[in-house]
CSV table of C-alpha atoms and ligand atoms in Angstrom, one decimal:
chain,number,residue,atom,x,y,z
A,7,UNK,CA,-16.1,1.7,13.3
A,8,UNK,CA,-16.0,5.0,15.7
A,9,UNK,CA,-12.2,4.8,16.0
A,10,UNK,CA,-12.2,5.9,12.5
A,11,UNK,CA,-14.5,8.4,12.2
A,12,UNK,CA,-13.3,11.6,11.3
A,13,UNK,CA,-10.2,10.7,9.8
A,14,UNK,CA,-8.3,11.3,6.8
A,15,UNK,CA,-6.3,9.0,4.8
A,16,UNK,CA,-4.2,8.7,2.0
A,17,UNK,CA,-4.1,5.6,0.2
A,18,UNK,CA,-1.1,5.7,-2.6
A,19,UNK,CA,-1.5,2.8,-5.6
A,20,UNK,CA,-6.0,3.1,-4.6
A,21,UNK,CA,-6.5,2.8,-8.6
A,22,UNK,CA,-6.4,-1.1,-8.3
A,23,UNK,CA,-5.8,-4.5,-6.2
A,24,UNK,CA,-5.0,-3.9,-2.7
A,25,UNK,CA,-5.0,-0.1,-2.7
A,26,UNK,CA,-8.4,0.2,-4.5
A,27,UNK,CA,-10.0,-2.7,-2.4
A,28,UNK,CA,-8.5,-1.2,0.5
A,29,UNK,CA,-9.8,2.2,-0.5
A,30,UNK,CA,-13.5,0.4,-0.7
A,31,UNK,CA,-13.0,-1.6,2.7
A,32,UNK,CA,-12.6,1.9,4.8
A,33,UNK,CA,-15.6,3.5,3.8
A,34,UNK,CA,-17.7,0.4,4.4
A,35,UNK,CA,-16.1,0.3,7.6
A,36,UNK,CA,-16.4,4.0,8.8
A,37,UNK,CA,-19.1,5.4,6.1
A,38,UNK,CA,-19.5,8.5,8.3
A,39,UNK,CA,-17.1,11.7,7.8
A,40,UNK,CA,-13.8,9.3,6.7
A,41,UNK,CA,-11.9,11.8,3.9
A,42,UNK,CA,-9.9,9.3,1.2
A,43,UNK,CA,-7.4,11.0,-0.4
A,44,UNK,CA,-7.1,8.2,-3.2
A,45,UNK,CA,-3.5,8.5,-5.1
A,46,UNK,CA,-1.9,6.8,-8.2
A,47,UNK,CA,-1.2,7.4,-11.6
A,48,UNK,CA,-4.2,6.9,-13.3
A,49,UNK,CA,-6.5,9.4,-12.7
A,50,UNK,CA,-9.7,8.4,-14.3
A,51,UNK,CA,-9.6,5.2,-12.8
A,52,UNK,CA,-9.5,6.5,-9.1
A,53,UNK,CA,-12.5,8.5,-10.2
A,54,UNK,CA,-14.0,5.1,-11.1
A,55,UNK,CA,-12.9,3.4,-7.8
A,56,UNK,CA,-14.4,7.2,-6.0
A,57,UNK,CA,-17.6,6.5,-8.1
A,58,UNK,CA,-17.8,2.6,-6.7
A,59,UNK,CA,-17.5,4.1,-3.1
A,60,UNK,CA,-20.4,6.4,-3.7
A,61,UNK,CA,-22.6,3.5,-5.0
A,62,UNK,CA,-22.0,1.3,-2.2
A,63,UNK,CA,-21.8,3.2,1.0
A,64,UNK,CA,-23.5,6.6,-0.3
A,65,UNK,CA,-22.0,10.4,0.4
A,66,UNK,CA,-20.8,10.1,3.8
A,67,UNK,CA,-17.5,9.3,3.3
A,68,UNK,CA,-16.1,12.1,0.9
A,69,UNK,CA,-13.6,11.1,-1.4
A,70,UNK,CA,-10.5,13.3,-3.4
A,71,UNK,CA,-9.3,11.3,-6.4
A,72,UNK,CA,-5.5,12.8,-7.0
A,73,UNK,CA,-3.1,12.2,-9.5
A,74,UNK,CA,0.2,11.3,-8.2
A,75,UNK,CA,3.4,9.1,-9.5
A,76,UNK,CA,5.2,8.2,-6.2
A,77,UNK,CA,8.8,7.6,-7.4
A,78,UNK,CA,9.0,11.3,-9.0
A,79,UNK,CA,10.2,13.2,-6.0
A,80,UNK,CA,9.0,16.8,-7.0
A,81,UNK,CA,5.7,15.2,-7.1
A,82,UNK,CA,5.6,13.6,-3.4
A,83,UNK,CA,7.1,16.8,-2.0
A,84,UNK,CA,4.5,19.4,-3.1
A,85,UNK,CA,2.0,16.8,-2.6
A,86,UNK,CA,0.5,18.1,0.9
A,87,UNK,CA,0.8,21.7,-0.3
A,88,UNK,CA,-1.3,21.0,-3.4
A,89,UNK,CA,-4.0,19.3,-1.1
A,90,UNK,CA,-7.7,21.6,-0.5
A,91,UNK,CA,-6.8,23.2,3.0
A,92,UNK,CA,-9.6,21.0,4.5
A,93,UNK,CA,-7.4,17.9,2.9
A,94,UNK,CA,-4.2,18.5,5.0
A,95,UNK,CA,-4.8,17.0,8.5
A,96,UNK,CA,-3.8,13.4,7.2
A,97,UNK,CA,-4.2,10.9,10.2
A,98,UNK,CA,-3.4,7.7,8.1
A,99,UNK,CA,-1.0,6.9,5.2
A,100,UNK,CA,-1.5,3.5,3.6
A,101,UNK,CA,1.7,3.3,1.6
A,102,UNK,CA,0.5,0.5,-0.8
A,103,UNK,CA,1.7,1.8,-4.4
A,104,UNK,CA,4.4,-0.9,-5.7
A,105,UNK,CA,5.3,-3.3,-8.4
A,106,UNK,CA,7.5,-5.5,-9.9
A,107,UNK,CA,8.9,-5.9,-13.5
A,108,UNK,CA,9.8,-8.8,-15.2
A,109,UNK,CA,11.4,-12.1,-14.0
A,110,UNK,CA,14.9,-11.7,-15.5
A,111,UNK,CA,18.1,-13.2,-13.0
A,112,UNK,CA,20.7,-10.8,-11.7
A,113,UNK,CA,22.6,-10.1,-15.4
A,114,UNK,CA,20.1,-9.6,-17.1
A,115,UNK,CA,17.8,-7.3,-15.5
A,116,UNK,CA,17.0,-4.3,-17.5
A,117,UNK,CA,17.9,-0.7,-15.9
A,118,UNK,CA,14.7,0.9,-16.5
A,119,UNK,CA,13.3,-2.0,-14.6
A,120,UNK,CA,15.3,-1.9,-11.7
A,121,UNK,CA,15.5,1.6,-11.2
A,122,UNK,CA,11.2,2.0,-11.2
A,123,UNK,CA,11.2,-0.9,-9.3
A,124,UNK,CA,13.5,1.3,-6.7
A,125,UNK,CA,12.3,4.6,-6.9
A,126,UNK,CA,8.6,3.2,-6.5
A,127,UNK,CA,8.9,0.7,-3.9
A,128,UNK,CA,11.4,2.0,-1.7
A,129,UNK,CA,12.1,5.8,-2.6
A,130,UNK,CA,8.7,6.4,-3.2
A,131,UNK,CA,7.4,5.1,-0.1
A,132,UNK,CA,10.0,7.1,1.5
A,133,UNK,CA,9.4,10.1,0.5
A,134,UNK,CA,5.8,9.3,1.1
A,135,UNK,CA,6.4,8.9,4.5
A,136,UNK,CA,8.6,11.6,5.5
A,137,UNK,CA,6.0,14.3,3.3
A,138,UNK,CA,3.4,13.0,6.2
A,139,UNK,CA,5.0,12.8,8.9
A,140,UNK,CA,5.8,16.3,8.8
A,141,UNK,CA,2.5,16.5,9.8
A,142,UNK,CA,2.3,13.8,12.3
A,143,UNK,CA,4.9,15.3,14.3
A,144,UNK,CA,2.7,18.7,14.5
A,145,UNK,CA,0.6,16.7,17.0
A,146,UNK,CA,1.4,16.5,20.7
A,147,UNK,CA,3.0,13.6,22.6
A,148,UNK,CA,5.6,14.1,19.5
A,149,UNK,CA,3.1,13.4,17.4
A,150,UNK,CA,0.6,11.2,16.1
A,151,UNK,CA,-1.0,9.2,13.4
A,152,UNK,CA,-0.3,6.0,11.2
A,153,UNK,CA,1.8,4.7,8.7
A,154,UNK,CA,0.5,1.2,6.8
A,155,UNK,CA,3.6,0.3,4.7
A,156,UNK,CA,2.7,-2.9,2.5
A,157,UNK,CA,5.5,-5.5,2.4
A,158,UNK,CA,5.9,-8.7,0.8
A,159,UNK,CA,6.5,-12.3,1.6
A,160,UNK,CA,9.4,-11.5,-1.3
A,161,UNK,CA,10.8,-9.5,1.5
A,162,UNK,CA,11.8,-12.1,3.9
A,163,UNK,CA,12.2,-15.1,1.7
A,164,UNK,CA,14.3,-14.2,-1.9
A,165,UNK,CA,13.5,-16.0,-5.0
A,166,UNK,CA,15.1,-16.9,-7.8
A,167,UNK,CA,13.8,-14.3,-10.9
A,168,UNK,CA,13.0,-11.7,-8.3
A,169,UNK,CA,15.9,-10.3,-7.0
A,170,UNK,CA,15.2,-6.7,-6.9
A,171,UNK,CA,11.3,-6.7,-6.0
A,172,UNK,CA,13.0,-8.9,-3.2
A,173,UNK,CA,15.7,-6.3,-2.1
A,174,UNK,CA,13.1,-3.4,-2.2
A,175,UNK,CA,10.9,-5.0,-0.3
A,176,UNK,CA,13.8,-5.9,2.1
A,177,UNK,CA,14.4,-1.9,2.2
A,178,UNK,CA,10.9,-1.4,2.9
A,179,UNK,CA,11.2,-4.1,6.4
A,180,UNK,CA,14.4,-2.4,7.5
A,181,UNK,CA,12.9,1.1,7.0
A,182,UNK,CA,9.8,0.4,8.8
A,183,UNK,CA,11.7,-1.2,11.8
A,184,UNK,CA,14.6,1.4,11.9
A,185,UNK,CA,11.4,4.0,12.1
A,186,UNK,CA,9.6,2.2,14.8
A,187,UNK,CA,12.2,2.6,17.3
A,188,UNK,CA,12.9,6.3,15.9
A,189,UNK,CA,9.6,7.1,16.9
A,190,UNK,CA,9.4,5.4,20.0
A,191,UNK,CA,8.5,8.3,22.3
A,192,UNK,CA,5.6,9.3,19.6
A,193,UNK,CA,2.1,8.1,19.1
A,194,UNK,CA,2.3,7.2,15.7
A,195,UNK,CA,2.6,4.1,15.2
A,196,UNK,CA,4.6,1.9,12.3
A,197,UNK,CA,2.5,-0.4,10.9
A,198,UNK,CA,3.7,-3.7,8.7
A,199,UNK,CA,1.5,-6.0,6.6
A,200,UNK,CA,3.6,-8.2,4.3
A,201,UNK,CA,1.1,-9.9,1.6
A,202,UNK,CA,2.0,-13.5,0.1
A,203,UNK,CA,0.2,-14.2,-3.0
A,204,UNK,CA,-2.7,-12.2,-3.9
A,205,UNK,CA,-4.7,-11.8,-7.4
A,206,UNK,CA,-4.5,-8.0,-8.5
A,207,UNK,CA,-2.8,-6.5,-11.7
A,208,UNK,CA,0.3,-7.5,-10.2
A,209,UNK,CA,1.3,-10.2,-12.2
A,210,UNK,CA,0.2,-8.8,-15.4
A,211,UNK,CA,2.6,-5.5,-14.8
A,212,UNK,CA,5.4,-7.8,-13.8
A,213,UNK,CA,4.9,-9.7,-17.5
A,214,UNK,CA,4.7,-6.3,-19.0
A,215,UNK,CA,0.7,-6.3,-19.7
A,216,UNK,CA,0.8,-9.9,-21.0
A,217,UNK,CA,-2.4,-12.0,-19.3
A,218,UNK,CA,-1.8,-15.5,-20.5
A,219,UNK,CA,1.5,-15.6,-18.6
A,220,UNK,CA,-0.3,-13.6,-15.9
A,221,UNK,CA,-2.8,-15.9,-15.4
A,222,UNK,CA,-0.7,-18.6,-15.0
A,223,UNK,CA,0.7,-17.8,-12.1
A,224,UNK,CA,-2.2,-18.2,-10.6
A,225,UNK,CA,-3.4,-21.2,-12.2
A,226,UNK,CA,-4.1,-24.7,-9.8
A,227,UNK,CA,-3.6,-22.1,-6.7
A,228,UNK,CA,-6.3,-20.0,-5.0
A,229,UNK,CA,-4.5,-17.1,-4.1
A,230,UNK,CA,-5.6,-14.2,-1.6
A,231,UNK,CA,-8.0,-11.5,-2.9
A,232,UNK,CA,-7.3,-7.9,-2.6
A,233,UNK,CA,-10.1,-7.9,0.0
A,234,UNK,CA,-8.4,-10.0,2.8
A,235,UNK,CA,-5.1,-7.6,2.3
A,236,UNK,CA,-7.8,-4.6,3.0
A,237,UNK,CA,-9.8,-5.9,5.6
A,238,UNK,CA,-6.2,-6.2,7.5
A,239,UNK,CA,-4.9,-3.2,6.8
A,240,UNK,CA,-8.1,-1.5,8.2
A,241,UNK,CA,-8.1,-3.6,10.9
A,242,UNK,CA,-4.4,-2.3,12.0
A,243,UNK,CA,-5.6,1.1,11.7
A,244,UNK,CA,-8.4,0.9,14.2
A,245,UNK,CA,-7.1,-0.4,16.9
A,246,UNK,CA,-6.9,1.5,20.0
A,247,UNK,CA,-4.1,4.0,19.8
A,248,UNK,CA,-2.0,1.8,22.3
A,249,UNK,CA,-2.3,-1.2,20.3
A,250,UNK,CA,0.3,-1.4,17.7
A,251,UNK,CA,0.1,-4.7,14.8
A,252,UNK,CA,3.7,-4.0,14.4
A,253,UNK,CA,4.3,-6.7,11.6
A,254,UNK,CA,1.9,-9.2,10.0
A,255,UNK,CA,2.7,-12.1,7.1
A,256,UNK,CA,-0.7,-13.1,5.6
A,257,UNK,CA,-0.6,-16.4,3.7
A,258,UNK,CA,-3.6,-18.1,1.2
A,259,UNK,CA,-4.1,-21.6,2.3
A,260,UNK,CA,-1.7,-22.8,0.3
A,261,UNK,CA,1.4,-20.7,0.5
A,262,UNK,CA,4.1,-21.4,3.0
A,263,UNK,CA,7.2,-19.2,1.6
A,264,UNK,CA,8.5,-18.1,-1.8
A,265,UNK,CA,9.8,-20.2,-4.9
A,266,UNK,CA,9.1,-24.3,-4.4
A,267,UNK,CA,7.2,-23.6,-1.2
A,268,UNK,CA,3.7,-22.9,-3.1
A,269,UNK,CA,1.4,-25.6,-3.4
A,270,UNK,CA,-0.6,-26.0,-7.0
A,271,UNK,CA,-3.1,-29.0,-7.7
B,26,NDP,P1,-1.7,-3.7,-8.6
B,26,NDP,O1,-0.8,-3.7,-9.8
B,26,NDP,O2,-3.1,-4.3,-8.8
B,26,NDP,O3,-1.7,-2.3,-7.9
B,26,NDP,C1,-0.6,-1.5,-7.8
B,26,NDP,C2,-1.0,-0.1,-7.6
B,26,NDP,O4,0.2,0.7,-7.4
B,26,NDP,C3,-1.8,0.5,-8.7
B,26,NDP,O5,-2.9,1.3,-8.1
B,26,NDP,C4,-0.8,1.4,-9.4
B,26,NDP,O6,-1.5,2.6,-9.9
B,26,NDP,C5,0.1,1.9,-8.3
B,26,NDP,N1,1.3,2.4,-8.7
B,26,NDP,C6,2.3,1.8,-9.4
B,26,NDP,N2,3.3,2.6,-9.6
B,26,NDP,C7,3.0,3.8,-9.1
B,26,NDP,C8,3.6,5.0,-9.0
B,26,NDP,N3,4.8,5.3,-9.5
B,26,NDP,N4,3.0,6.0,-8.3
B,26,NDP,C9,1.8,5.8,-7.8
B,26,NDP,N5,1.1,4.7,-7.8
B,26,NDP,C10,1.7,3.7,-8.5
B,26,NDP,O7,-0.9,-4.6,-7.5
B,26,NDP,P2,-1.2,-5.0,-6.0
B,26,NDP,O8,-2.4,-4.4,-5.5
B,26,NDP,O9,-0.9,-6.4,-5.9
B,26,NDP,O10,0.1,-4.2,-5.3
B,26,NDP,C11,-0.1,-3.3,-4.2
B,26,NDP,C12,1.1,-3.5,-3.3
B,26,NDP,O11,1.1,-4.9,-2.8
B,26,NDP,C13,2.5,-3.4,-4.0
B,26,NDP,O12,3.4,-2.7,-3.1
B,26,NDP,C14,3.0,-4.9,-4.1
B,26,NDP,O13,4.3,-4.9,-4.1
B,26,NDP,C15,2.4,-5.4,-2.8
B,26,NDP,N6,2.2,-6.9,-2.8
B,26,NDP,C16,1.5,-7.5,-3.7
B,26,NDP,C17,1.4,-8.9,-3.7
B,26,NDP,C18,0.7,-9.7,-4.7
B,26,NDP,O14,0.8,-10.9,-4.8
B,26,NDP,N7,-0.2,-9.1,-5.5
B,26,NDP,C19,2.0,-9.7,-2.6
B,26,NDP,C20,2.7,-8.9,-1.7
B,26,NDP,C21,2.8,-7.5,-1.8
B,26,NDP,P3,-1.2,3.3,-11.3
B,26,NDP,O15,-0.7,2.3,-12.3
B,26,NDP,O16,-2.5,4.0,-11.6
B,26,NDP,O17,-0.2,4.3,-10.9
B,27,8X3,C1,4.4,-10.4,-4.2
B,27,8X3,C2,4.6,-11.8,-3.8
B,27,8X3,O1,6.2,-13.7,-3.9
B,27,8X3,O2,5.0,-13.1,-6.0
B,27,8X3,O3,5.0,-9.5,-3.4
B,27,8X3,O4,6.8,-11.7,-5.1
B,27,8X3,S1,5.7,-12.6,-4.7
């Protein structure tokens, strides 16, 4: 709604699941003068997910597709530079982009694995963060503006077969708090949304492209869809400006943890 209008956000992973559906949700929700800075790898799908925004909410909300690979450092840091000048007055970052790689315990985890699975989830989002708030803080009161981190269920509650997607989302939850209360006397606000099980590409990066064993981790459950992630996260972002959703754990009906605690007919 009008709490929204007028701003401009960056979404990072927008090229599919949560990020892409989240991408969709703001523009239906604010179609007037929103600016979506949309961010992942692949480029020509954002300009797909930028074309679906056009179809369904029309030219209102304007749209920059823009390629970028959040655990490469150089990349994040001359990411605001590289923006149009009319780009650079970011009000909300959605840091969404994250994944997991296979399902291998503790010895046998592969380093290529571990290390993307680090310098996207946690570095990544990191660097993300401090590239905007550099901007934030430009505002007065000590600044201003959000910052969406997406979290995990995997964050709180370990499992077996996923012990570093579990630790980075771990450093994702103690970053976000520890940032909070560093930007106490600020009005930007630090914004938490841990996911449990949702249906995006998710699964099928995690079993390195393969859909059959994709598919079945969904199979007998009715997970979460992308959508119920997005309409949350856009939810958190227009709140009044005092109102902070600080930290939220979203569950489908039949999830109460991680590992055994997942209920399939
Ligand atoms: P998807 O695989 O569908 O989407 C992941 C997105 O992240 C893609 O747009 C991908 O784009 C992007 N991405 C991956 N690596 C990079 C990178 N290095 N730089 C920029 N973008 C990148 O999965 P989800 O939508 O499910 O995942 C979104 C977030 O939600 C992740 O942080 C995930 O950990 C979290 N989450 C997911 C849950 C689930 O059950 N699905 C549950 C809880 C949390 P591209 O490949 O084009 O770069
Ligand atoms: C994704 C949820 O539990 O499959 O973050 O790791 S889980």
């Amino acid at each position: 709604g009008k709490r929204l209008d007028g701003k401009t956000i960056v979404i990072t992973g927008a090229s599919s699941g949560i990020g892409r559906s989240t991408a969709l949700e703001f523009a239906r929700t604010s179609p007037k003068n929103l600016r979506l800075i949309l961010t992942a790898r692949r480029i020509d799908t954002l300009k797909e997910v930028a074309a679906d925004i056009k179809k369904e909410v029309g030219e209102g909300v304007k749209v920059l597709p823009f390629k970028l690979d959040v655990s490469q450092p150089d990349e994040v840091r001359s990411f605001v530079g590289n923006l149009p000048e009319e780009w650079r007055n970011i009000d909300v970052l959605v840091n969404n982009a994250g994944l997991v790689k296979g399902v291998a315990k503790a010895p046998e985890i592969e380093e290529a694995d571990l290390n993307v699975m680090f310098a996207t989830n946690v570095t990544g989002l990191i660097n993300m963060t401090q590239a905007v708030l550099a901007i934030f803080k430009k505002r007065p009161e000590g600044g201003a503006g959000d910052i969406i981190n997406i979290g995990s269920i995997a964050g709180r509650e370990p499992y077996q077969g996923g012990s570093i997607y579990c630790a980075s989302k771990a450093a994702v939850r103690s970053f976000t708090d520890a940032l909070r209360k560093e930007l106490i006397a600020t009005r930007i606000r630090v914004i938490e949304i841990d996911p449990g099980q949702v249906e995006t590409e998710f699964s099928v990066v995690r079993f390195y492209g393969d859909k059959s064993k994709a598919d079945a981790v969904y199979a007998g459950c009715e997970p979460l869809t992308p959508d119920d992630i997005a309409e949350i996260v856009v939810f958190t972002a227009g709140r009044r400006e005092n109102v902070v959703v600080a930290d939220t754990l979203i569950f489908p009906n039949h999830q109460a943890g991680t590992g055994g605690a997942m209920y399939k007919k």
